[in-house]
């Protein structure tokens, strides 16, 4: 697939962790500015360490990298860098995760994080032509009490957040642990999503649906192991935010050619393609479209279906969603014409 459609098609990115867009060059620049020592001698040495064997081996580096973020300006610079890259990948709408607990753990206040990110997110449409929303994630390998306290911290900024999510180490931390937190979040008017079925079993996807009442499942690739779950996801049109390059780097699948994305689409699932932690996994949204197109021999019409799914699965208002879908149709027609 070399017609450029992977990049040219307008798309929504629904699964990207802002801390996972932290490129080594910027990590080093902010480390110097904030006088934080890094255990790596150079950008190249840091990048060379990006060899992962599973989710945890990645998370260890991910949390270490973000430790240089200290001020609202740091978070704003991180977000600005993401939008600049995303624009070149055809991203016209982004729903962006952030991990406040990972910053609070080193004394960075919720206010610092949200003020920095919001200063860029609120202006993203005007500055970069990309509409955007923020999704606050709870770290599932930390306590329920801490998640609840984080939710309380977020309440004064409720209108800057579209949804809450659940991420970090999956195995051993089922969604059911966070039922009360998610009840509270929904009562607050926030939508809910959760990482489930990345490394964890299909039962975690069931729990996310039944107990956390999520609108989307992040990853969800292991759902295919349970035919009844596939039926449920298909019948209720529950979106799955699939991250192909991430799945290869974290060894959820062996190679891209083995990726279950085509099987998901064949079974009628509302699958979308996303980047997860692009600075660590070797590609942003368009790069993920291009990589699956190449490895799996996807036609342009399938890429258009994936892009259309991304708008259907988004938290956009109906009118904005419809407008993006019309824009996608025009772009697709221009490519085939
Ligand atoms: N945090 C950042 N990336 C993640 C992933 N792929 N799974 C779980 N938590 C994450
Ligand atoms: Zn993720």
Tab-separated table of N, CA, C and O in Angstrom, residues 80-196:
chain	number	residue	atom	x	y	z
A	80	UNK	N	2.121	20.094	22.597
A	80	UNK	CA	2.363	20.829	21.355
A	80	UNK	C	3.133	19.941	20.351
A	80	UNK	O	2.795	19.877	19.170
A	81	UNK	N	4.132	19.239	20.862
A	81	UNK	CA	4.932	18.360	19.988
A	81	UNK	C	4.055	17.245	19.398
A	81	UNK	O	4.193	16.878	18.225
A	82	UNK	N	3.133	16.728	20.221
A	82	UNK	CA	2.237	15.677	19.707
A	82	UNK	C	1.385	16.217	18.564
A	82	UNK	O	1.300	15.606	17.494
A	83	UNK	N	0.754	17.381	18.778
A	83	UNK	CA	-0.152	17.901	17.741
A	83	UNK	C	0.609	18.184	16.447
A	83	UNK	O	0.092	17.947	15.357
A	84	UNK	N	1.829	18.677	16.555
A	84	UNK	CA	2.619	18.960	15.344
A	84	UNK	C	2.843	17.682	14.542
A	84	UNK	O	2.753	17.661	13.323
A	85	UNK	N	3.140	16.611	15.235
A	85	UNK	CA	3.370	15.341	14.540
A	85	UNK	C	2.070	14.755	14.017
A	85	UNK	O	2.014	14.202	12.915
A	86	UNK	N	1.014	14.843	14.838
A	86	UNK	CA	-0.255	14.202	14.476
A	86	UNK	C	-0.828	14.799	13.192
A	86	UNK	O	-1.415	14.079	12.373
A	87	UNK	N	-0.644	16.101	13.014
A	87	UNK	CA	-1.180	16.754	11.823
A	87	UNK	C	-0.632	16.127	10.548
A	87	UNK	O	-1.360	15.932	9.566
A	88	UNK	N	0.635	15.779	10.557
A	88	UNK	CA	1.277	15.187	9.379
A	88	UNK	C	0.838	13.742	9.150
A	88	UNK	O	1.174	13.137	8.122
A	89	UNK	N	0.098	13.193	10.088
A	89	UNK	CA	-0.344	11.799	9.996
A	89	UNK	C	-1.826	11.702	9.616
A	89	UNK	O	-2.415	10.619	9.654
A	90	UNK	N	-2.427	12.854	9.309
A	90	UNK	CA	-3.844	12.855	8.935
A	90	UNK	C	-4.795	12.881	10.122
A	90	UNK	O	-6.000	12.733	9.956
A	91	UNK	N	-4.258	13.067	11.327
A	91	UNK	CA	-5.132	13.112	12.512
A	91	UNK	C	-5.852	14.471	12.534
A	91	UNK	O	-5.209	15.519	12.507
A	92	UNK	N	-7.184	14.424	12.552
A	92	UNK	CA	-7.963	15.665	12.605
A	92	UNK	C	-8.702	15.799	13.930
A	92	UNK	O	-9.284	16.846	14.227
A	93	UNK	N	-8.705	14.712	14.705
A	93	UNK	CA	-9.345	14.728	16.025
A	93	UNK	C	-8.584	13.748	16.916
A	93	UNK	O	-8.268	12.642	16.485
A	94	UNK	N	-8.294	14.168	18.161
A	94	UNK	CA	-7.521	13.304	19.062
A	94	UNK	C	-8.158	13.284	20.443
A	94	UNK	O	-8.520	14.339	20.979
A	95	UNK	N	-8.324	12.090	20.988
A	95	UNK	CA	-8.802	11.931	22.369
A	95	UNK	C	-7.634	11.340	23.149
A	95	UNK	O	-7.230	10.195	22.921
A	96	UNK	N	-7.070	12.155	24.028
A	96	UNK	CA	-5.718	11.938	24.550
A	96	UNK	C	-5.744	11.538	26.022
A	96	UNK	O	-6.305	12.248	26.855
A	97	UNK	N	-5.112	10.403	26.326
A	97	UNK	CA	-4.997	9.956	27.719
A	97	UNK	C	-3.899	10.733	28.442
A	97	UNK	O	-2.875	11.091	27.838
A	98	UNK	N	-4.111	10.930	29.752
A	98	UNK	CA	-2.996	11.358	30.599
A	98	UNK	C	-3.097	10.624	31.921
A	98	UNK	O	-4.156	10.144	32.313
A	99	UNK	N	-1.958	10.506	32.602
A	99	UNK	CA	-1.808	9.667	33.804
A	99	UNK	C	-1.458	10.535	35.019
A	99	UNK	O	-0.301	10.567	35.453
A	100	UNK	N	-2.436	11.243	35.607
A	100	UNK	CA	-2.088	12.170	36.693
A	100	UNK	C	-1.395	11.503	37.876
A	100	UNK	O	-0.519	12.118	38.493
A	101	UNK	N	-1.752	10.263	38.195
A	101	UNK	CA	-1.136	9.614	39.370
A	101	UNK	C	0.364	9.395	39.193
A	101	UNK	O	1.119	9.409	40.171
A	102	UNK	N	0.788	9.190	37.955
A	102	UNK	CA	2.209	8.965	37.710
A	102	UNK	C	3.014	10.232	38.008
A	102	UNK	O	4.196	10.157	38.338
A	103	UNK	N	2.356	11.385	37.883
A	103	UNK	CA	3.031	12.656	38.168
A	103	UNK	C	2.904	13.024	39.642
A	103	UNK	O	3.850	13.517	40.249
A	104	UNK	N	1.730	12.741	40.218
A	104	UNK	CA	1.514	13.024	41.648
A	104	UNK	C	2.512	12.228	42.486
A	104	UNK	O	2.993	12.708	43.522
A	105	UNK	N	2.864	11.037	42.026
A	105	UNK	CA	3.778	10.165	42.771
A	105	UNK	C	5.144	10.830	42.982
A	105	UNK	O	5.872	10.484	43.903
A	106	UNK	N	5.499	11.812	42.104
A	106	UNK	CA	6.772	12.517	42.327
A	106	UNK	C	6.544	13.975	42.681
A	106	UNK	O	7.410	14.828	42.493
A	107	UNK	N	5.343	14.264	43.205
A	107	UNK	CA	5.068	15.582	43.766
A	107	UNK	C	4.572	16.617	42.785
A	107	UNK	O	4.530	17.800	43.104
A	108	UNK	N	4.191	16.191	41.569
A	108	UNK	CA	3.651	17.146	40.594
A	108	UNK	C	2.130	17.174	40.747
A	108	UNK	O	1.462	16.154	40.578
A	109	UNK	N	1.603	18.344	41.067
A	109	UNK	CA	0.175	18.471	41.386
A	109	UNK	C	-0.713	18.259	40.167
A	109	UNK	O	-0.313	18.544	39.035
A	110	UNK	N	-1.934	17.813	40.435
A	110	UNK	CA	-2.912	17.645	39.353
A	110	UNK	C	-3.060	18.939	38.566
A	110	UNK	O	-3.116	18.936	37.336
A	111	UNK	N	-3.121	20.045	39.282
A	111	UNK	CA	-3.303	21.355	38.645
A	111	UNK	C	-2.195	21.652	37.630
A	111	UNK	O	-2.446	22.206	36.557
A	112	UNK	N	-0.962	21.289	37.970
A	112	UNK	CA	0.173	21.524	37.067
A	112	UNK	C	-0.035	20.776	35.749
A	112	UNK	O	0.176	21.309	34.656
A	113	UNK	N	-0.451	19.511	35.884
A	113	UNK	CA	-0.630	18.659	34.696
A	113	UNK	C	-1.761	19.189	33.834
A	113	UNK	O	-1.604	19.410	32.619
A	114	UNK	N	-2.906	19.423	34.458
A	114	UNK	CA	-4.095	19.798	33.674
A	114	UNK	C	-3.938	21.198	33.089
A	114	UNK	O	-4.342	21.443	31.947
A	115	UNK	N	-3.329	22.108	33.831
A	115	UNK	CA	-3.159	23.467	33.285
A	115	UNK	C	-2.250	23.435	32.062
A	115	UNK	O	-2.505	24.097	31.060
A	116	UNK	N	-1.185	22.670	32.150
A	116	UNK	CA	-0.252	22.591	31.024
A	116	UNK	C	-0.886	21.950	29.799
A	116	UNK	O	-0.813	22.494	28.685
A	117	UNK	N	-1.534	20.824	29.994
A	117	UNK	CA	-2.148	20.126	28.854
A	117	UNK	C	-3.290	20.952	28.276
A	117	UNK	O	-3.415	21.100	27.056
A	118	UNK	N	-4.109	21.494	29.162
A	118	UNK	CA	-5.302	22.227	28.706
A	118	UNK	C	-4.938	23.474	27.908
A	118	UNK	O	-5.633	23.856	26.961
A	119	UNK	N	-3.819	24.115	28.253
A	119	UNK	CA	-3.432	25.335	27.537
A	119	UNK	C	-3.222	25.048	26.047
A	119	UNK	O	-3.378	25.932	25.207
A	120	UNK	N	-2.901	23.804	25.720
A	120	UNK	CA	-2.690	23.420	24.322
A	120	UNK	C	-3.952	22.776	23.746
A	120	UNK	O	-4.364	23.083	22.620
A	121	UNK	N	-4.567	21.879	24.527
A	121	UNK	CA	-5.749	21.154	24.039
A	121	UNK	C	-6.887	22.133	23.696
A	121	UNK	O	-7.566	21.980	22.686
A	122	UNK	N	-7.066	23.136	24.522
A	122	UNK	CA	-8.184	24.069	24.288
A	122	UNK	C	-8.007	24.857	22.999
A	122	UNK	O	-8.985	25.309	22.407
A	123	UNK	N	-6.772	24.990	22.549
A	123	UNK	CA	-6.491	25.788	21.351
A	123	UNK	C	-6.114	24.916	20.155
A	123	UNK	O	-5.703	25.426	19.123
A	124	UNK	N	-6.260	23.603	20.286
A	124	UNK	CA	-5.707	22.719	19.244
A	124	UNK	C	-6.392	22.909	17.896
A	124	UNK	O	-5.755	22.798	16.848
A	125	UNK	N	-7.690	23.162	17.926
A	125	UNK	CA	-8.405	23.312	16.656
A	125	UNK	C	-7.925	24.575	15.931
A	125	UNK	O	-7.631	24.532	14.738
A	126	UNK	N	-7.817	25.665	16.666
A	126	UNK	CA	-7.385	26.932	16.064
A	126	UNK	C	-5.917	26.867	15.626
A	126	UNK	O	-5.546	27.339	14.557
A	127	UNK	N	-5.061	26.229	16.463
A	127	UNK	CA	-3.618	26.248	16.177
A	127	UNK	C	-3.168	25.206	15.174
A	127	UNK	O	-2.262	25.450	14.384
A	128	UNK	N	-3.756	24.018	15.267
A	128	UNK	CA	-3.251	22.916	14.436
A	128	UNK	C	-4.313	22.314	13.527
A	128	UNK	O	-4.045	21.358	12.794
A	129	UNK	N	-5.566	22.792	13.645
A	129	UNK	CA	-6.650	22.202	12.856
A	129	UNK	C	-7.024	20.809	13.338
A	129	UNK	O	-7.529	19.989	12.570
A	130	UNK	N	-6.765	20.530	14.620
A	130	UNK	CA	-7.081	19.216	15.193
A	130	UNK	C	-7.949	19.431	16.437
A	130	UNK	O	-7.488	20.042	17.407
A	131	UNK	N	-9.178	18.944	16.408
A	131	UNK	CA	-10.003	19.030	17.615
A	131	UNK	C	-9.491	17.992	18.603
A	131	UNK	O	-8.893	16.976	18.208
A	132	UNK	N	-9.715	18.237	19.895
A	132	UNK	CA	-9.157	17.272	20.861
A	132	UNK	C	-9.934	17.279	22.170
A	132	UNK	O	-10.649	18.224	22.482
A	133	UNK	N	-9.779	16.182	22.895
A	133	UNK	CA	-10.384	15.992	24.220
A	133	UNK	C	-9.338	15.319	25.106
A	133	UNK	O	-8.431	14.648	24.592
A	134	UNK	N	-9.536	15.431	26.421
A	134	UNK	CA	-8.636	14.755	27.374
A	134	UNK	C	-9.375	13.618	28.084
A	134	UNK	O	-10.533	13.771	28.483
A	135	UNK	N	-8.691	12.493	28.262
A	135	UNK	CA	-9.214	11.351	29.023
A	135	UNK	C	-8.241	11.087	30.174
A	135	UNK	O	-7.053	10.815	29.952
A	136	UNK	N	-8.758	11.183	31.388
A	136	UNK	CA	-7.908	10.977	32.575
A	136	UNK	C	-7.902	9.486	32.927
A	136	UNK	O	-8.958	8.898	33.153
A	137	UNK	N	-6.712	8.901	32.970
A	137	UNK	CA	-6.619	7.469	33.291
A	137	UNK	C	-6.243	7.246	34.756
A	137	UNK	O	-5.435	7.986	35.320
A	138	UNK	N	-6.819	6.210	35.331
A	138	UNK	CA	-6.396	5.721	36.641
A	138	UNK	C	-5.402	4.589	36.427
A	138	UNK	O	-5.565	3.789	35.496
A	139	UNK	N	-4.387	4.528	37.286
A	139	UNK	CA	-3.387	3.463	37.202
A	139	UNK	C	-3.908	2.268	37.996
A	139	UNK	O	-4.053	2.348	39.216
A	140	UNK	N	-4.174	1.170	37.310
A	140	UNK	CA	-4.863	0.038	37.952
A	140	UNK	C	-3.966	-0.721	38.924
A	140	UNK	O	-4.467	-1.518	39.715
A	141	UNK	N	-2.635	-0.488	38.849
A	141	UNK	CA	-1.736	-1.177	39.790
A	141	UNK	C	-1.465	-0.310	41.025
A	141	UNK	O	-0.595	-0.636	41.831
A	142	UNK	N	-2.223	0.784	41.169
A	142	UNK	CA	-2.170	1.551	42.411
A	142	UNK	C	-3.535	1.415	43.102
A	142	UNK	O	-4.456	0.842	42.546
A	143	UNK	N	-3.657	1.924	44.311
A	143	UNK	CA	-4.840	1.586	45.107
A	143	UNK	C	-6.116	2.261	44.601
A	143	UNK	O	-6.074	3.303	43.926
A	144	UNK	N	-7.226	1.650	44.959
A	144	UNK	CA	-8.536	2.217	44.639
A	144	UNK	C	-8.699	3.556	45.362
A	144	UNK	O	-9.232	4.519	44.805
A	145	UNK	N	-8.215	3.625	46.603
A	145	UNK	CA	-8.321	4.882	47.369
A	145	UNK	C	-7.579	6.004	46.643
A	145	UNK	O	-8.050	7.153	46.583
A	146	UNK	N	-6.427	5.695	46.085
A	146	UNK	CA	-5.662	6.725	45.363
A	146	UNK	C	-6.401	7.170	44.099
A	146	UNK	O	-6.404	8.359	43.758
A	147	UNK	N	-7.035	6.211	43.420
A	147	UNK	CA	-7.823	6.565	42.225
A	147	UNK	C	-8.967	7.494	42.624
A	147	UNK	O	-9.235	8.505	41.953
A	148	UNK	N	-9.626	7.176	43.738
A	148	UNK	CA	-10.752	7.999	44.191
A	148	UNK	C	-10.265	9.407	44.553
A	148	UNK	O	-10.933	10.401	44.234
A	149	UNK	N	-9.092	9.494	45.190
A	149	UNK	CA	-8.538	10.810	45.555
A	149	UNK	C	-8.192	11.603	44.291
A	149	UNK	O	-8.372	12.835	44.237
A	150	UNK	N	-7.714	10.906	43.268
A	150	UNK	CA	-7.378	11.572	42.001
A	150	UNK	C	-8.650	12.111	41.349
A	150	UNK	O	-8.667	13.229	40.810
A	151	UNK	N	-9.705	11.306	41.426
A	151	UNK	CA	-11.000	11.753	40.886
A	151	UNK	C	-11.434	13.049	41.588
A	151	UNK	O	-11.878	14.003	40.945
A	152	UNK	N	-11.254	13.088	42.894
A	152	UNK	CA	-11.618	14.298	43.662
A	152	UNK	C	-10.779	15.495	43.198
A	152	UNK	O	-11.287	16.599	43.045
A	153	UNK	N	-9.479	15.256	42.995
A	153	UNK	CA	-8.600	16.333	42.515
A	153	UNK	C	-9.086	16.897	41.178
A	153	UNK	O	-8.859	18.073	40.866
A	154	UNK	N	-9.684	16.011	40.370
A	154	UNK	CA	-10.073	16.410	39.009
A	154	UNK	C	-11.396	17.162	38.974
A	154	UNK	O	-11.693	17.846	37.977
A	155	UNK	N	-12.195	17.052	40.028
A	155	UNK	CA	-13.550	17.621	39.990
A	155	UNK	C	-13.598	19.108	39.610
A	155	UNK	O	-14.425	19.500	38.786
A	156	UNK	N	-12.673	19.939	40.136
A	156	UNK	CA	-12.743	21.361	39.738
A	156	UNK	C	-12.466	21.582	38.252
A	156	UNK	O	-12.739	22.660	37.726
A	157	UNK	N	-11.908	20.579	37.584
A	157	UNK	CA	-11.558	20.712	36.159
A	157	UNK	C	-12.447	19.798	35.304
A	157	UNK	O	-12.073	19.422	34.189
A	158	UNK	N	-13.603	19.440	35.856
A	158	UNK	CA	-14.469	18.426	35.225
A	158	UNK	C	-14.787	18.697	33.767
A	158	UNK	O	-14.839	17.763	32.964
A	159	UNK	N	-14.962	19.968	33.401
A	159	UNK	CA	-15.370	20.251	32.020
A	159	UNK	C	-14.196	20.208	31.034
A	159	UNK	O	-14.378	20.366	29.836
A	160	UNK	N	-12.998	19.969	31.543
A	160	UNK	CA	-11.840	19.830	30.639
A	160	UNK	C	-11.590	18.357	30.288
A	160	UNK	O	-10.645	18.055	29.546
A	161	UNK	N	-12.391	17.476	30.876
A	161	UNK	CA	-12.163	16.030	30.734
A	161	UNK	C	-13.417	15.397	30.153
A	161	UNK	O	-14.519	15.666	30.638
A	162	UNK	N	-13.262	14.588	29.105
A	162	UNK	CA	-14.448	13.977	28.475
A	162	UNK	C	-14.760	12.611	29.075
A	162	UNK	O	-15.916	12.196	29.106
A	163	UNK	N	-13.713	11.924	29.563
A	163	UNK	CA	-13.916	10.547	30.034
A	163	UNK	C	-12.803	10.175	30.997
A	163	UNK	O	-11.758	10.834	31.047
A	164	UNK	N	-13.037	9.108	31.750
A	164	UNK	CA	-11.953	8.507	32.529
A	164	UNK	C	-11.637	7.133	31.941
A	164	UNK	O	-12.504	6.488	31.350
A	165	UNK	N	-10.382	6.714	32.132
A	165	UNK	CA	-9.932	5.422	31.617
A	165	UNK	C	-9.155	4.672	32.684
A	165	UNK	O	-8.999	5.140	33.824
A	166	UNK	N	-8.670	3.500	32.300
A	166	UNK	CA	-7.947	2.624	33.228
A	166	UNK	C	-6.762	2.047	32.471
A	166	UNK	O	-6.953	1.439	31.411
A	167	UNK	N	-5.536	2.261	32.994
A	167	UNK	CA	-4.371	1.738	32.269
A	167	UNK	C	-3.303	1.246	33.234
A	167	UNK	O	-3.590	1.021	34.404
A	168	UNK	N	-2.105	1.045	32.738
A	168	UNK	CA	-0.954	0.457	33.450
A	168	UNK	C	-1.066	-1.078	33.513
A	168	UNK	O	-1.882	-1.661	32.795
A	169	UNK	N	-0.252	-1.684	34.372
A	169	UNK	CA	-0.131	-3.154	34.437
A	169	UNK	C	-1.503	-3.840	34.480
A	169	UNK	O	-2.278	-3.606	35.411
A	170	UNK	N	-1.780	-4.689	33.510
A	170	UNK	CA	-3.144	-5.251	33.440
A	170	UNK	C	-3.312	-6.551	34.238
A	170	UNK	O	-4.264	-6.668	35.026
A	171	UNK	N	-2.394	-7.502	34.035
A	171	UNK	CA	-2.581	-8.832	34.638
A	171	UNK	C	-2.589	-8.738	36.161
A	171	UNK	O	-1.695	-8.132	36.768
A	172	UNK	N	-3.606	-9.313	36.774
A	172	UNK	CA	-3.727	-9.278	38.234
A	172	UNK	C	-4.505	-8.084	38.754
A	172	UNK	O	-4.721	-7.977	39.965
A	173	UNK	N	-4.898	-7.169	37.865
A	173	UNK	CA	-5.636	-5.968	38.270
A	173	UNK	C	-6.934	-5.855	37.459
A	173	UNK	O	-7.040	-5.027	36.548
A	174	UNK	N	-7.925	-6.678	37.773
A	174	UNK	CA	-9.165	-6.701	36.972
A	174	UNK	C	-9.963	-5.406	37.122
A	174	UNK	O	-9.888	-4.742	38.171
A	175	UNK	N	-10.727	-5.070	36.105
A	175	UNK	CA	-11.558	-3.857	36.157
A	175	UNK	C	-12.482	-3.817	37.370
A	175	UNK	O	-12.762	-2.731	37.900
A	176	UNK	N	-12.937	-4.963	37.843
A	176	UNK	CA	-13.899	-4.995	38.965
A	176	UNK	C	-13.391	-4.227	40.185
A	176	UNK	O	-14.181	-3.688	40.955
A	177	UNK	N	-12.062	-4.149	40.361
A	177	UNK	CA	-11.500	-3.409	41.495
A	177	UNK	C	-11.971	-1.957	41.507
A	177	UNK	O	-12.080	-1.340	42.562
A	178	UNK	N	-12.238	-1.407	40.322
A	178	UNK	CA	-12.475	0.037	40.193
A	178	UNK	C	-13.946	0.395	39.959
A	178	UNK	O	-14.267	1.501	39.520
A	179	UNK	N	-14.825	-0.534	40.327
A	179	UNK	CA	-16.252	-0.327	40.076
A	179	UNK	C	-16.768	0.963	40.739
A	179	UNK	O	-17.453	1.770	40.107
A	180	UNK	N	-16.444	1.164	42.005
A	180	UNK	CA	-16.959	2.347	42.719
A	180	UNK	C	-16.405	3.643	42.122
A	180	UNK	O	-17.112	4.649	42.027
A	181	UNK	N	-15.134	3.603	41.732
A	181	UNK	CA	-14.515	4.803	41.140
A	181	UNK	C	-15.226	5.158	39.830
A	181	UNK	O	-15.532	6.334	39.571
A	182	UNK	N	-15.505	4.137	39.038
A	182	UNK	CA	-16.150	4.393	37.751
A	182	UNK	C	-17.622	4.790	37.939
A	182	UNK	O	-18.147	5.601	37.177
A	183	UNK	N	-18.278	4.241	38.961
A	183	UNK	CA	-19.657	4.685	39.269
A	183	UNK	C	-19.650	6.184	39.558
A	183	UNK	O	-20.490	6.940	39.071
A	184	UNK	N	-18.682	6.579	40.329
A	184	UNK	CA	-18.566	7.991	40.722
A	184	UNK	C	-18.271	8.861	39.496
A	184	UNK	O	-18.832	9.950	39.334
A	185	UNK	N	-17.416	8.375	38.634
A	185	UNK	CA	-17.051	9.128	37.425
A	185	UNK	C	-18.274	9.309	36.522
A	185	UNK	O	-18.509	10.403	35.992
A	186	UNK	N	-19.050	8.249	36.368
A	186	UNK	CA	-20.238	8.358	35.518
A	186	UNK	C	-21.265	9.288	36.136
A	186	UNK	O	-21.922	10.063	35.439
A	187	UNK	N	-21.391	9.240	37.468
A	187	UNK	CA	-22.328	10.144	38.159
A	187	UNK	C	-21.909	11.601	37.936
A	187	UNK	O	-22.732	12.515	37.936
A	188	UNK	N	-20.637	11.795	37.726
A	188	UNK	CA	-20.057	13.119	37.496
A	188	UNK	C	-20.305	13.600	36.064
A	188	UNK	O	-20.055	14.749	35.740
A	189	UNK	N	-20.760	12.692	35.217
A	189	UNK	CA	-21.036	13.058	33.830
A	189	UNK	C	-19.922	12.693	32.870
A	189	UNK	O	-19.987	13.011	31.678
A	190	UNK	N	-18.882	12.025	33.383
A	190	UNK	CA	-17.802	11.598	32.496
A	190	UNK	C	-18.150	10.264	31.840
A	190	UNK	O	-18.770	9.390	32.480
A	191	UNK	N	-17.735	10.105	30.607
A	191	UNK	CA	-17.821	8.802	29.956
A	191	UNK	C	-16.702	7.926	30.510
A	191	UNK	O	-15.776	8.434	31.173
A	192	UNK	N	-16.769	6.629	30.208
A	192	UNK	CA	-15.736	5.727	30.721
A	192	UNK	C	-15.195	4.826	29.603
A	192	UNK	O	-15.934	4.424	28.697
A	193	UNK	N	-13.901	4.551	29.692
A	193	UNK	CA	-13.225	3.595	28.807
A	193	UNK	C	-12.258	2.806	29.698
A	193	UNK	O	-12.009	3.202	30.843
A	194	UNK	N	-11.738	1.707	29.200
A	194	UNK	CA	-10.750	0.948	29.985
A	194	UNK	C	-9.876	0.113	29.065
A	194	UNK	O	-10.371	-0.458	28.089
A	195	UNK	N	-8.584	0.066	29.385
A	195	UNK	CA	-7.709	-0.915	28.740
A	195	UNK	C	-8.151	-2.296	29.238
A	195	UNK	O	-8.271	-2.508	30.457
A	196	UNK	N	-8.388	-3.197	28.314
A	196	UNK	CA	-8.773	-4.562	28.703
A	196	UNK	C	-8.518	-5.489	27.529
A	196	UNK	O	-8.699	-5.105	26.368
